[in-house]
C-alpha atoms as an extended CHARMM CRD file, in Angstrom:
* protein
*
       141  EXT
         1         1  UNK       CA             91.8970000000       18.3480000000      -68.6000000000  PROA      1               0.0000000000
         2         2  UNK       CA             90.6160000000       16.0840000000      -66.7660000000  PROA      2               0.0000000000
         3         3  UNK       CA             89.3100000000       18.1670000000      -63.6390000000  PROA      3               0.0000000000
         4         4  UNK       CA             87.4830000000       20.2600000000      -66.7530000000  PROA      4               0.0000000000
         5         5  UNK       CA             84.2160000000       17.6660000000      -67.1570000000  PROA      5               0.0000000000
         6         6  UNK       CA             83.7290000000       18.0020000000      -63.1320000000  PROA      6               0.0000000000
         7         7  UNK       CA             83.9390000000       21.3900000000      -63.0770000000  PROA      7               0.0000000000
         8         8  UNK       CA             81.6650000000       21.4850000000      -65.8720000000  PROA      8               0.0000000000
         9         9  UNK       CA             79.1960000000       19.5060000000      -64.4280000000  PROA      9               0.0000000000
        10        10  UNK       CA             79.2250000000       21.4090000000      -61.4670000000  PROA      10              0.0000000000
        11        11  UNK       CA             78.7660000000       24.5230000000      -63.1820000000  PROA      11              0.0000000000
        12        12  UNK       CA             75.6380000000       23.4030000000      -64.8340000000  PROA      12              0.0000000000
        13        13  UNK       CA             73.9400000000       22.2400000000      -61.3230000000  PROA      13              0.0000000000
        14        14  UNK       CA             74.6970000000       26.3910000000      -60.5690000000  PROA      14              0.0000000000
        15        15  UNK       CA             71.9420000000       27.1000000000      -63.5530000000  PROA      15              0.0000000000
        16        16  UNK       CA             68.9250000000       27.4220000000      -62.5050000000  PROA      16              0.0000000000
        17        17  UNK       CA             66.5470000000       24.3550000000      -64.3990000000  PROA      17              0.0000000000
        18        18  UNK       CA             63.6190000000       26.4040000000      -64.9790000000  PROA      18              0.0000000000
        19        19  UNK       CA             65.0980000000       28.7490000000      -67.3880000000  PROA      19              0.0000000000
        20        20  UNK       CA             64.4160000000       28.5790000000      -71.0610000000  PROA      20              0.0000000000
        21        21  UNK       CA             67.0580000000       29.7970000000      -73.2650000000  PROA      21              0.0000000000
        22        22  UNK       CA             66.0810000000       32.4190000000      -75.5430000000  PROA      22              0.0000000000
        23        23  UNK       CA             68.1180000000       32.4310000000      -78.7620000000  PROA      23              0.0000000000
        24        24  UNK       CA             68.6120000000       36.1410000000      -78.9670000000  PROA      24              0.0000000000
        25        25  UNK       CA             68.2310000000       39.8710000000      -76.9920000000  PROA      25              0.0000000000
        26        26  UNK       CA             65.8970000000       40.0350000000      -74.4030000000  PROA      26              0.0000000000
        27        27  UNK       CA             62.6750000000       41.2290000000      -75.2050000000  PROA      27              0.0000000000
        28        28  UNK       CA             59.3350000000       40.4780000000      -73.5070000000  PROA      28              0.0000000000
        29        29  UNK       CA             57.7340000000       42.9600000000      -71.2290000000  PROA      29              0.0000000000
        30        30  UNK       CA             54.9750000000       43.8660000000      -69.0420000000  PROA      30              0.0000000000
        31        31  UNK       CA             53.7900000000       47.0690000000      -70.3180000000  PROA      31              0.0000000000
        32        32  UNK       CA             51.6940000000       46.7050000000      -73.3470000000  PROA      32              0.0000000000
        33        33  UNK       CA             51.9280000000       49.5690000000      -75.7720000000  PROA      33              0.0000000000
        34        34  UNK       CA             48.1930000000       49.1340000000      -77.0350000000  PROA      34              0.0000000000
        35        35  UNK       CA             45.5880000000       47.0820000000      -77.1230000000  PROA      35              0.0000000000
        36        36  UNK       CA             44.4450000000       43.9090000000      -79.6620000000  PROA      36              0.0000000000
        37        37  UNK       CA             40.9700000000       44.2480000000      -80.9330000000  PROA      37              0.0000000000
        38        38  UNK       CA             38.8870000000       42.6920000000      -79.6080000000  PROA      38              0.0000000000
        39        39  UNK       CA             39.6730000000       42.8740000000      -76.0830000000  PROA      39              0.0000000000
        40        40  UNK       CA             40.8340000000       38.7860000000      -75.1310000000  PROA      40              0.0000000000
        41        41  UNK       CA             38.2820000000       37.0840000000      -73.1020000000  PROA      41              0.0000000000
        42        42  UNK       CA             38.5960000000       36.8320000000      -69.3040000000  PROA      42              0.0000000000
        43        43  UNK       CA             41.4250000000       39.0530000000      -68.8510000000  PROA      43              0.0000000000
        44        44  UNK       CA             42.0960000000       41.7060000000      -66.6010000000  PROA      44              0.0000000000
        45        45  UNK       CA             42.7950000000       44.9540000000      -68.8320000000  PROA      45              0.0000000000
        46        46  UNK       CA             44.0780000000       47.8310000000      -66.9880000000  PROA      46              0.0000000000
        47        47  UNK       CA             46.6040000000       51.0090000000      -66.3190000000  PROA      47              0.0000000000
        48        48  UNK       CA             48.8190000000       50.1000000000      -63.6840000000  PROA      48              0.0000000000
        49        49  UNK       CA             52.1490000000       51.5120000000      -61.9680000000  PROA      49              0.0000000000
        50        50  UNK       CA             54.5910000000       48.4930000000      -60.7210000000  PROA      50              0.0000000000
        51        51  UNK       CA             55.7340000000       49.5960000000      -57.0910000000  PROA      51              0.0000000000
        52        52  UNK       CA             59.2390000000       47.5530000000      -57.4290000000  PROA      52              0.0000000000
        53        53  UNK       CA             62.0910000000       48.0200000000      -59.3430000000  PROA      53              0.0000000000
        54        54  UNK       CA             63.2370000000       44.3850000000      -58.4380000000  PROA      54              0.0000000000
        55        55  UNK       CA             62.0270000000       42.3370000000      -61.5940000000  PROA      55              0.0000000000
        56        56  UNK       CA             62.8930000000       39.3880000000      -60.4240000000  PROA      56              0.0000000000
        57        57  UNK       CA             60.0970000000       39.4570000000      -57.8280000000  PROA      57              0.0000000000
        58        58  UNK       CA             57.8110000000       38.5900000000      -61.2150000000  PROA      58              0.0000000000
        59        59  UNK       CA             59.2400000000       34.8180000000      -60.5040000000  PROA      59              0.0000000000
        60        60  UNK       CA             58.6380000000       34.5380000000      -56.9150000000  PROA      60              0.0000000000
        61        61  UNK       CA             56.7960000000       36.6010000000      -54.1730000000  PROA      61              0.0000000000
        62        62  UNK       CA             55.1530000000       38.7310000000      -56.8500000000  PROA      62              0.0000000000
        63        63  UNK       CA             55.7390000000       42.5670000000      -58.2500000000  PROA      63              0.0000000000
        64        64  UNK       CA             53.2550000000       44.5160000000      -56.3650000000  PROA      64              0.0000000000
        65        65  UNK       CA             51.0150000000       47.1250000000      -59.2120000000  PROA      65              0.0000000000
        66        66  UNK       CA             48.7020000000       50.0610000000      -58.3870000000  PROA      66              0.0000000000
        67        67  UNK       CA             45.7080000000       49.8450000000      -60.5420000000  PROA      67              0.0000000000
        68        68  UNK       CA             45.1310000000       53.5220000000      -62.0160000000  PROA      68              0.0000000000
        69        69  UNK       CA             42.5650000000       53.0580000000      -64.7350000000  PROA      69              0.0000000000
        70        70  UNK       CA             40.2250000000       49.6180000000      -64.8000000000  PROA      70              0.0000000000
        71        71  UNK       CA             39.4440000000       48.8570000000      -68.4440000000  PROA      71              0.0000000000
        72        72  UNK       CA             38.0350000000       45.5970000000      -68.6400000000  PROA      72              0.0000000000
        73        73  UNK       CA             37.8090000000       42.8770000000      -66.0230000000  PROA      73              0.0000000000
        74        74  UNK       CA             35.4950000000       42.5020000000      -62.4450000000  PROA      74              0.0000000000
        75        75  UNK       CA             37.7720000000       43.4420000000      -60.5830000000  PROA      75              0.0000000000
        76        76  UNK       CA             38.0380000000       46.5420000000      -58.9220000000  PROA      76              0.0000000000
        77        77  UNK       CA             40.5460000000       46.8960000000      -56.2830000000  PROA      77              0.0000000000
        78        78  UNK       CA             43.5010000000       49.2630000000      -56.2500000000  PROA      78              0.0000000000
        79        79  UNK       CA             46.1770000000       46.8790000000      -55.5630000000  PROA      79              0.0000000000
        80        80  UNK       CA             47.6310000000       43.9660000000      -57.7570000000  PROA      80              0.0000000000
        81        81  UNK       CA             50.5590000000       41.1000000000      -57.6120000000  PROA      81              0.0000000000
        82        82  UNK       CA             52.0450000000       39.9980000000      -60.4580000000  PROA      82              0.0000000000
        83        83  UNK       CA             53.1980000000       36.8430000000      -61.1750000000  PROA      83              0.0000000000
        84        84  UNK       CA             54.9890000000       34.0500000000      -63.7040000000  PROA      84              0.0000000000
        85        85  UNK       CA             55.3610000000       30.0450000000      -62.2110000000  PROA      85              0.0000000000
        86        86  UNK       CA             58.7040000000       30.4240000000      -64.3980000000  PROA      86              0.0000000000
        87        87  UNK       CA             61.8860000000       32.9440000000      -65.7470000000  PROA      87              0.0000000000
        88        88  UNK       CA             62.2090000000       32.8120000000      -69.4620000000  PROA      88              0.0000000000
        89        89  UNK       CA             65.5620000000       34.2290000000      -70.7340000000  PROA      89              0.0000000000
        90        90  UNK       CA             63.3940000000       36.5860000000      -73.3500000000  PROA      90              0.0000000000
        91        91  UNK       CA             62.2100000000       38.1620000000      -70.1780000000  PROA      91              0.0000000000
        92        92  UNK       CA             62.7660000000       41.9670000000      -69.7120000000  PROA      92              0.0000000000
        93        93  UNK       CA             60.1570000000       42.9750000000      -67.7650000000  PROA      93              0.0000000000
        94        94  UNK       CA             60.4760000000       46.7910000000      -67.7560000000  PROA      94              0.0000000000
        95        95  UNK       CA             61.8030000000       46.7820000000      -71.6280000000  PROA      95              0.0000000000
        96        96  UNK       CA             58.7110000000       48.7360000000      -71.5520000000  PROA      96              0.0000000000
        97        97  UNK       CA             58.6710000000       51.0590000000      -68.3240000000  PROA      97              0.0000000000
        98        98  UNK       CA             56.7440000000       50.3290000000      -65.1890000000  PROA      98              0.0000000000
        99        99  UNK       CA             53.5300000000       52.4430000000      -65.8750000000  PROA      99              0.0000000000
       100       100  UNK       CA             51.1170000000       51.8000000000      -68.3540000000  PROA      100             0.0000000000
       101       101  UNK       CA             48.9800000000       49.0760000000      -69.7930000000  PROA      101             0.0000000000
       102       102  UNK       CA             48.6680000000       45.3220000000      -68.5670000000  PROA      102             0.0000000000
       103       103  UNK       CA             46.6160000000       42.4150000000      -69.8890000000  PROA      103             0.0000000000
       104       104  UNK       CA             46.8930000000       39.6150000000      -67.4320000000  PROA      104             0.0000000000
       105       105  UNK       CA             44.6400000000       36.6160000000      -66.2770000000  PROA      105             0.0000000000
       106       106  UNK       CA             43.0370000000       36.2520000000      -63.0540000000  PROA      106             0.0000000000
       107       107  UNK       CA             44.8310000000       33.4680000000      -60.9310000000  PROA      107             0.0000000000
       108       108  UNK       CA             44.3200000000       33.7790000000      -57.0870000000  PROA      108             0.0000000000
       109       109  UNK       CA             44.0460000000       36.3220000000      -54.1750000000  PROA      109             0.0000000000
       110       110  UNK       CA             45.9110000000       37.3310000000      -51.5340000000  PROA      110             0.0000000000
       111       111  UNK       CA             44.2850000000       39.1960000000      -48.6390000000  PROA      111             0.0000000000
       112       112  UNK       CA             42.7150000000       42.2580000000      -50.4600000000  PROA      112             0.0000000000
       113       113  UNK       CA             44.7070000000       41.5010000000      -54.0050000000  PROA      113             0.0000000000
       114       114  UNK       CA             44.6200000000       39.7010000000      -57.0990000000  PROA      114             0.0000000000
       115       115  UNK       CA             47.2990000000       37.4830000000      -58.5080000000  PROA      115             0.0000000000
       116       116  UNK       CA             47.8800000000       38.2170000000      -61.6690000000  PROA      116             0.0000000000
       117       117  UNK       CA             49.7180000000       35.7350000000      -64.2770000000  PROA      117             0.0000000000
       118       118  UNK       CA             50.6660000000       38.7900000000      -66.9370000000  PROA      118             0.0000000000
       119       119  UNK       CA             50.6680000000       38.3820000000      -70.6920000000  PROA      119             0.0000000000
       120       120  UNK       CA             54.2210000000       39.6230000000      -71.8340000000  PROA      120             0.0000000000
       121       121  UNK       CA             54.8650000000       41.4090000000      -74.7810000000  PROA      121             0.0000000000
       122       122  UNK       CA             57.5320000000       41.4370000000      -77.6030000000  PROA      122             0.0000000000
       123       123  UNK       CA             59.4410000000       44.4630000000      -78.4310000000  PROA      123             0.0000000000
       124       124  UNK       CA             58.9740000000       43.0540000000      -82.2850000000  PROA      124             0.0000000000
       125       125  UNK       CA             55.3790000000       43.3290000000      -81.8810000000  PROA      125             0.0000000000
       126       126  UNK       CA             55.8370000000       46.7950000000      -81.1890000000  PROA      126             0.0000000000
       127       127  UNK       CA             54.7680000000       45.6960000000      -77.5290000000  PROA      127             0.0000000000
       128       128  UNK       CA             51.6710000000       44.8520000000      -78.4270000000  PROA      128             0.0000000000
       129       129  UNK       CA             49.3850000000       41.5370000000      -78.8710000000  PROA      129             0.0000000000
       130       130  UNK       CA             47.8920000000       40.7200000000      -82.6690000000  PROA      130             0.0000000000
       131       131  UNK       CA             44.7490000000       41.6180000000      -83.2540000000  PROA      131             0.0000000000
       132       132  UNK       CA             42.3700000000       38.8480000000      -82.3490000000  PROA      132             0.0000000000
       133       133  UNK       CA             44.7040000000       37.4060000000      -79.6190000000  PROA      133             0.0000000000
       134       134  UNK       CA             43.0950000000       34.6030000000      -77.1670000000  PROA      134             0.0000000000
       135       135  UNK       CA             44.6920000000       33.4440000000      -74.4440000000  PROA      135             0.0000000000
       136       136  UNK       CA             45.6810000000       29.6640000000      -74.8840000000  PROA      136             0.0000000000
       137       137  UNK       CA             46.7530000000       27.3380000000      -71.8420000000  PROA      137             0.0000000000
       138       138  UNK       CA             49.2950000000       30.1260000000      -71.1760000000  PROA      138             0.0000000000
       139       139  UNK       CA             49.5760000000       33.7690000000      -71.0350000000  PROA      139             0.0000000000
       140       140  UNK       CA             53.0690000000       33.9630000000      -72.1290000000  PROA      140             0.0000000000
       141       141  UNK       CA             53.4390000000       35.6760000000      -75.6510000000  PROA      141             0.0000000000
């Protein structure tokens, strides 16, 4: 027993500390399944196809999106990075596929593309944001 409290300390060093625990099934994604009226402000609305299967990129060199269809937003460049400053447990970012519609905010560029922070979306919202939705301080849910 009493090698158990070391080991268990150890253990939780292994975690990683930016992780929020989520409380139940994994849920959030990047595909929106329709669109809140009105549009949010400042956003970049579009149809996009995520290049990468590897969702983990979200959290640190970015998952690379072709933009099919601008809808709302100056920008108009084919070629978009998507990125979170943190992994939430709720995460699942393809609950929704990898093609379709993606409300994010504008963050930075990098060389000829946008850096995206992406609004995820609940599957208990039917994937969708509420009518009326603003962004806050942060795009997450």
């Amino acid at each position: 027993m009493k090698l158990a409290l070391p080991a268990l300390a150890l253990a939780s060093l292994a975690i990683p500390q930016s992780a929020v625990a989520c409380g139940g099934p994994r849920n959030f994604a990047l595909i929106h399944s329709g669109l809140p009226n009105p549009l949010p402000k400042d956003t970049f609305i579009a149809e996009v196809e995520i290049e990468t299967s590897d969702q983990w990129k979200l959290y640190t060199s970015g998952l690379e999106a072709r933009v099919t269809r601008p809808i709302a937003g100056a920008y108009r460049g084919e070629r978009i990075i998507l990125r979170l400053p943190e992994e939430n447990s709720c995460d699942s970012p393809f609950a929704n596929g990898r093609s379709g519609l993606l409300v994010a905010i504008p963050r930075s560029r990098e060389g000829d593309a946008w850096v995206l922070w992406p609004a995820l979306v609940s599957q208990y919202d039917g994937y969708r944001l509420r009518d009326g939705f603003q962004f806050g301080k942060s795009p997450r849910r």
